[in-house]
Amino acid sequence: MSAYREKYKALSSAFHEDVEMPDQHFAIKIFYYEQEVSDRVFSLHWHEQIEFIYLKSGSMQITCNNRTFTARAGDLVVINNNEYHCCDMAEAPLSLYCIIVDLSILNSRFHDACEEKYILPFSQNFIQFKNLITGDQEVTNFILKIIEENYYRENGYELAIKGNLYNLFTALFRRHIAKILSPREQELLNKNLNRINTVIE
């Protein structure tokens, strides 16, 4: 069992999704998705990676843990790592880009201030970002640049993607933090996840 799975054992393994990365040496997965009918997009699940969904058209009703909201064209959905999420209904025609990032891609060879102050607290869910981001053009531009670099894959595209990821996380830390949890609040969150598991199962 990985360190993540051990720490978040309150999460139900029945709803865990193993995300397979296309390149094990560059832990990011990016894909485009279209749906021509108004229907469910994905059922309830969770994974250790952070996920970004950028809507090009249509709308989605998304639930993250116990919060349900509607995302529309131009919005960015941020699904924090280890967060239950599902989309029970979408309005067609739906088109979106999905970016799934394993936080290991942001790790340094040596433990530094960036990991200590930002990456580690986020990976342990002491910091949580807002699930819905609207009207932030800078954040949108970083997302679009990551998508573009991955599509064309010119020499050095990995450096460009990683640089834009750091810029994206900087913007999220500066303007889009939803919660900063104390150890006690994190303990209560895990107890709440156990209650959610009981209801779901």
GROMACS .gro file of C-alpha atoms in nm:
model
  201
    1MET     CA    1   0.000   0.000   0.000
    2SER     CA    2   0.143   0.342  -0.097
    3ALA     CA    3   0.201   0.622   0.153
    4TYR     CA    4  -0.100   0.804   0.008
    5ARG     CA    5  -0.327   0.503   0.045
    6GLU     CA    6  -0.207   0.446   0.401
    7LYS     CA    7  -0.265   0.807   0.501
    8TYR     CA    8  -0.608   0.823   0.337
    9LYS     CA    9  -0.729   0.477   0.430
   10ALA     CA   10  -1.059   0.643   0.530
   11LEU     CA   11  -1.132   0.661   0.157
   12SER     CA   12  -1.311   0.359   0.017
   13SER     CA   13  -1.095   0.136  -0.204
   14ALA     CA   14  -1.412   0.039  -0.393
   15PHE     CA   15  -1.418   0.388  -0.550
   16HIS     CA   16  -1.045   0.428  -0.602
   17GLU     CA   17  -0.925   0.490  -0.958
   18ASP     CA   18  -0.574   0.389  -1.055
   19VAL     CA   19  -0.461   0.658  -1.296
   20GLU     CA   20  -0.218   0.524  -1.555
   21MET     CA   21   0.027   0.785  -1.677
   22PRO     CA   22   0.132   0.769  -2.045
   23ASP     CA   23   0.493   0.833  -1.942
   24GLN     CA   24   0.610   0.702  -1.604
   25HIS     CA   25   0.899   0.951  -1.615
   26PHE     CA   26   0.668   1.250  -1.666
   27ALA     CA   27   0.364   1.209  -1.442
   28ILE     CA   28   0.095   1.407  -1.623
   29LYS     CA   29  -0.202   1.287  -1.830
   30ILE     CA   30  -0.383   1.521  -2.071
   31PHE     CA   31  -0.676   1.434  -2.293
   32TYR     CA   32  -0.967   1.587  -2.484
   33TYR     CA   33  -1.326   1.462  -2.436
   34GLU     CA   34  -1.651   1.525  -2.624
   35GLN     CA   35  -2.008   1.415  -2.548
   36GLU     CA   36  -2.299   1.472  -2.784
   37VAL     CA   37  -2.580   1.375  -2.547
   38SER     CA   38  -2.686   1.518  -2.211
   39ASP     CA   39  -2.593   1.243  -1.968
   40ARG     CA   40  -2.353   1.138  -1.692
   41VAL     CA   41  -1.984   1.192  -1.768
   42PHE     CA   42  -1.814   1.001  -1.486
   43SER     CA   43  -1.935   0.812  -1.181
   44LEU     CA   44  -1.819   0.853  -0.822
   45HIS     CA   45  -1.448   0.789  -0.767
   46TRP     CA   46  -1.128   0.935  -0.617
   47HIS     CA   47  -0.758   0.926  -0.690
   48GLU     CA   48  -0.435   1.055  -0.540
   49GLN     CA   49  -0.366   1.301  -0.822
   50ILE     CA   50  -0.499   1.654  -0.864
   51GLU     CA   51  -0.727   1.695  -1.166
   52PHE     CA   52  -0.810   2.000  -1.378
   53ILE     CA   53  -1.111   2.007  -1.611
   54TYR     CA   54  -1.134   2.299  -1.854
   55LEU     CA   55  -1.473   2.328  -2.026
   56LYS     CA   56  -1.475   2.443  -2.387
   57SER     CA   57  -1.852   2.402  -2.436
   58GLY     CA   58  -2.161   2.277  -2.255
   59SER     CA   59  -2.197   2.253  -1.879
   60MET     CA   60  -2.147   1.993  -1.607
   61GLN     CA   61  -2.306   1.934  -1.269
   62ILE     CA   62  -2.020   1.812  -1.053
   63THR     CA   63  -2.008   1.691  -0.695
   64CYS     CA   64  -1.681   1.709  -0.498
   65ASN     CA   65  -1.713   1.541  -0.158
   66ASN     CA   66  -2.043   1.688  -0.033
   67ARG     CA   67  -2.058   2.001  -0.253
   68THR     CA   68  -2.245   2.014  -0.586
   69PHE     CA   69  -2.192   2.296  -0.837
   70THR     CA   70  -2.235   2.373  -1.208
   71ALA     CA   71  -1.938   2.447  -1.434
   72ARG     CA   72  -1.988   2.615  -1.771
   73ALA     CA   73  -1.784   2.689  -2.082
   74GLY     CA   74  -1.468   2.880  -1.990
   75ASP     CA   75  -1.466   2.757  -1.630
   76LEU     CA   76  -1.193   2.552  -1.468
   77VAL     CA   77  -1.281   2.271  -1.229
   78VAL     CA   78  -1.013   2.180  -0.975
   79ILE     CA   79  -1.050   1.839  -0.812
   80ASN     CA   80  -0.816   1.820  -0.517
   81ASN     CA   81  -0.620   1.501  -0.461
   82ASN     CA   82  -0.802   1.235  -0.257
   83GLU     CA   83  -1.138   1.405  -0.318
   84TYR     CA   84  -1.454   1.213  -0.404
   85HIS     CA   85  -1.599   1.344  -0.729
   86CYS     CA   86  -1.862   1.259  -0.989
   87CYS     CA   87  -2.054   1.421  -1.274
   88ASP     CA   88  -2.410   1.291  -1.285
   89MET     CA   89  -2.532   1.525  -1.557
   90ALA     CA   90  -2.385   1.734  -1.839
   91GLU     CA   91  -2.556   1.954  -2.096
   92ALA     CA   92  -2.453   1.873  -2.453
   93PRO     CA   93  -2.274   1.942  -2.671
   94LEU     CA   94  -2.000   1.899  -2.413
   95SER     CA   95  -1.630   1.939  -2.485
   96LEU     CA   96  -1.348   1.960  -2.234
   97TYR     CA   97  -0.982   1.910  -2.164
   98CYS     CA   98  -0.874   1.704  -1.865
   99ILE     CA   99  -0.532   1.735  -1.702
  100ILE     CA  100  -0.438   1.488  -1.428
  101VAL     CA  101  -0.118   1.567  -1.240
  102ASP     CA  102   0.075   1.347  -1.001
  103LEU     CA  103   0.235   1.583  -0.752
  104SER     CA  104   0.562   1.391  -0.779
  105ILE     CA  105   0.623   1.590  -1.098
  106LEU     CA  106   0.675   1.900  -0.882
  107ASN     CA  107   0.913   1.739  -0.635
  108SER     CA  108   1.274   1.852  -0.620
  109ARG     CA  109   1.569   1.619  -0.585
  110PHE     CA  110   1.640   1.790  -0.253
  111HIS     CA  111   1.370   1.882  -0.003
  112ASP     CA  112   1.337   2.260  -0.033
  113ALA     CA  113   1.115   2.547   0.083
  114CYS     CA  114   0.871   2.496  -0.207
  115GLU     CA  115   0.798   2.141  -0.100
  116GLU     CA  116   0.790   2.227   0.270
  117LYS     CA  117   0.557   2.530   0.242
  118TYR     CA  118   0.334   2.437  -0.053
  119ILE     CA  119   0.360   2.095  -0.218
  120LEU     CA  120   0.371   1.878   0.095
  121PRO     CA  121   0.084   2.053   0.280
  122PHE     CA  122  -0.128   2.034  -0.035
  123SER     CA  123  -0.047   1.668  -0.101
  124GLN     CA  124  -0.152   1.590   0.257
  125ASN     CA  125  -0.477   1.786   0.211
  126PHE     CA  126  -0.397   2.049   0.472
  127ILE     CA  127  -0.446   2.298   0.188
  128GLN     CA  128  -0.741   2.267  -0.049
  129PHE     CA  129  -0.810   2.473  -0.360
  130LYS     CA  130  -1.150   2.602  -0.470
  131ASN     CA  131  -1.329   2.347  -0.688
  132LEU     CA  132  -1.467   2.603  -0.934
  133ILE     CA  133  -1.262   2.887  -1.084
  134THR     CA  134  -1.434   3.138  -1.311
  135GLY     CA  135  -1.308   3.452  -1.477
  136ASP     CA  136  -0.937   3.412  -1.396
  137GLN     CA  137  -0.769   3.464  -1.733
  138GLU     CA  138  -0.418   3.408  -1.599
  139VAL     CA  139  -0.510   3.063  -1.467
  140THR     CA  140  -0.688   2.983  -1.793
  141ASN     CA  141  -0.381   3.087  -1.994
  142PHE     CA  142  -0.155   2.853  -1.795
  143ILE     CA  143  -0.397   2.565  -1.857
  144LEU     CA  144  -0.418   2.640  -2.231
  145LYS     CA  145  -0.039   2.667  -2.257
  146ILE     CA  146   0.003   2.325  -2.092
  147ILE     CA  147  -0.249   2.176  -2.337
  148GLU     CA  148  -0.074   2.342  -2.634
  149GLU     CA  149   0.273   2.227  -2.531
  150ASN     CA  150   0.149   1.870  -2.484
  151TYR     CA  151  -0.020   1.876  -2.827
  152TYR     CA  152   0.276   2.002  -3.034
  153ARG     CA  153   0.551   1.842  -2.823
  154GLU     CA  154   0.830   2.056  -2.956
  155ASN     CA  155   1.180   2.021  -2.815
  156GLY     CA  156   1.169   2.109  -2.445
  157TYR     CA  157   0.792   2.071  -2.409
  158GLU     CA  158   0.837   1.891  -2.076
  159LEU     CA  159   1.022   2.193  -1.938
  160ALA     CA  160   0.748   2.424  -2.067
  161ILE     CA  161   0.472   2.210  -1.912
  162LYS     CA  162   0.651   2.188  -1.579
  163GLY     CA  163   0.717   2.563  -1.578
  164ASN     CA  164   0.351   2.637  -1.649
  165LEU     CA  165   0.246   2.394  -1.377
  166TYR     CA  166   0.454   2.590  -1.124
  167ASN     CA  167   0.298   2.915  -1.250
  168LEU     CA  168  -0.049   2.760  -1.228
  169PHE     CA  169   0.005   2.642  -0.871
  170THR     CA  170   0.143   2.984  -0.776
  171ALA     CA  171  -0.177   3.149  -0.901
  172LEU     CA  172  -0.390   2.891  -0.717
  173PHE     CA  173  -0.200   2.942  -0.391
  174ARG     CA  174  -0.230   3.320  -0.421
  175ARG     CA  175  -0.595   3.354  -0.518
  176HIS     CA  176  -0.785   3.026  -0.498
  177ILE     CA  177  -0.727   2.856  -0.164
  178ALA     CA  178  -1.057   2.732  -0.020
  179LYS     CA  179  -0.929   2.593   0.311
  180ILE     CA  180  -0.616   2.564   0.520
  181LEU     CA  181  -0.679   2.284   0.767
  182SER     CA  182  -0.524   2.235   1.108
  183PRO     CA  183  -0.423   1.879   1.208
  184ARG     CA  184  -0.745   1.863   1.416
  185GLU     CA  185  -0.957   1.967   1.117
  186GLN     CA  186  -0.779   1.708   0.901
  187GLU     CA  187  -0.868   1.443   1.160
  188LEU     CA  188  -1.233   1.552   1.150
  189LEU     CA  189  -1.225   1.541   0.769
  190ASN     CA  190  -1.108   1.180   0.777
  191LYS     CA  191  -1.390   1.092   1.021
  192ASN     CA  192  -1.637   1.259   0.785
  193LEU     CA  193  -1.500   1.054   0.495
  194ASN     CA  194  -1.563   0.741   0.698
  195ARG     CA  195  -1.924   0.846   0.742
  196ILE     CA  196  -1.955   0.915   0.368
  197ASN     CA  197  -1.816   0.566   0.297
  198THR     CA  198  -2.078   0.411   0.522
  199VAL     CA  199  -2.358   0.592   0.340
  200ILE     CA  200  -2.220   0.512  -0.007
  201GLU     CA  201  -2.149   0.147   0.057
   0.00000   0.00000   0.00000
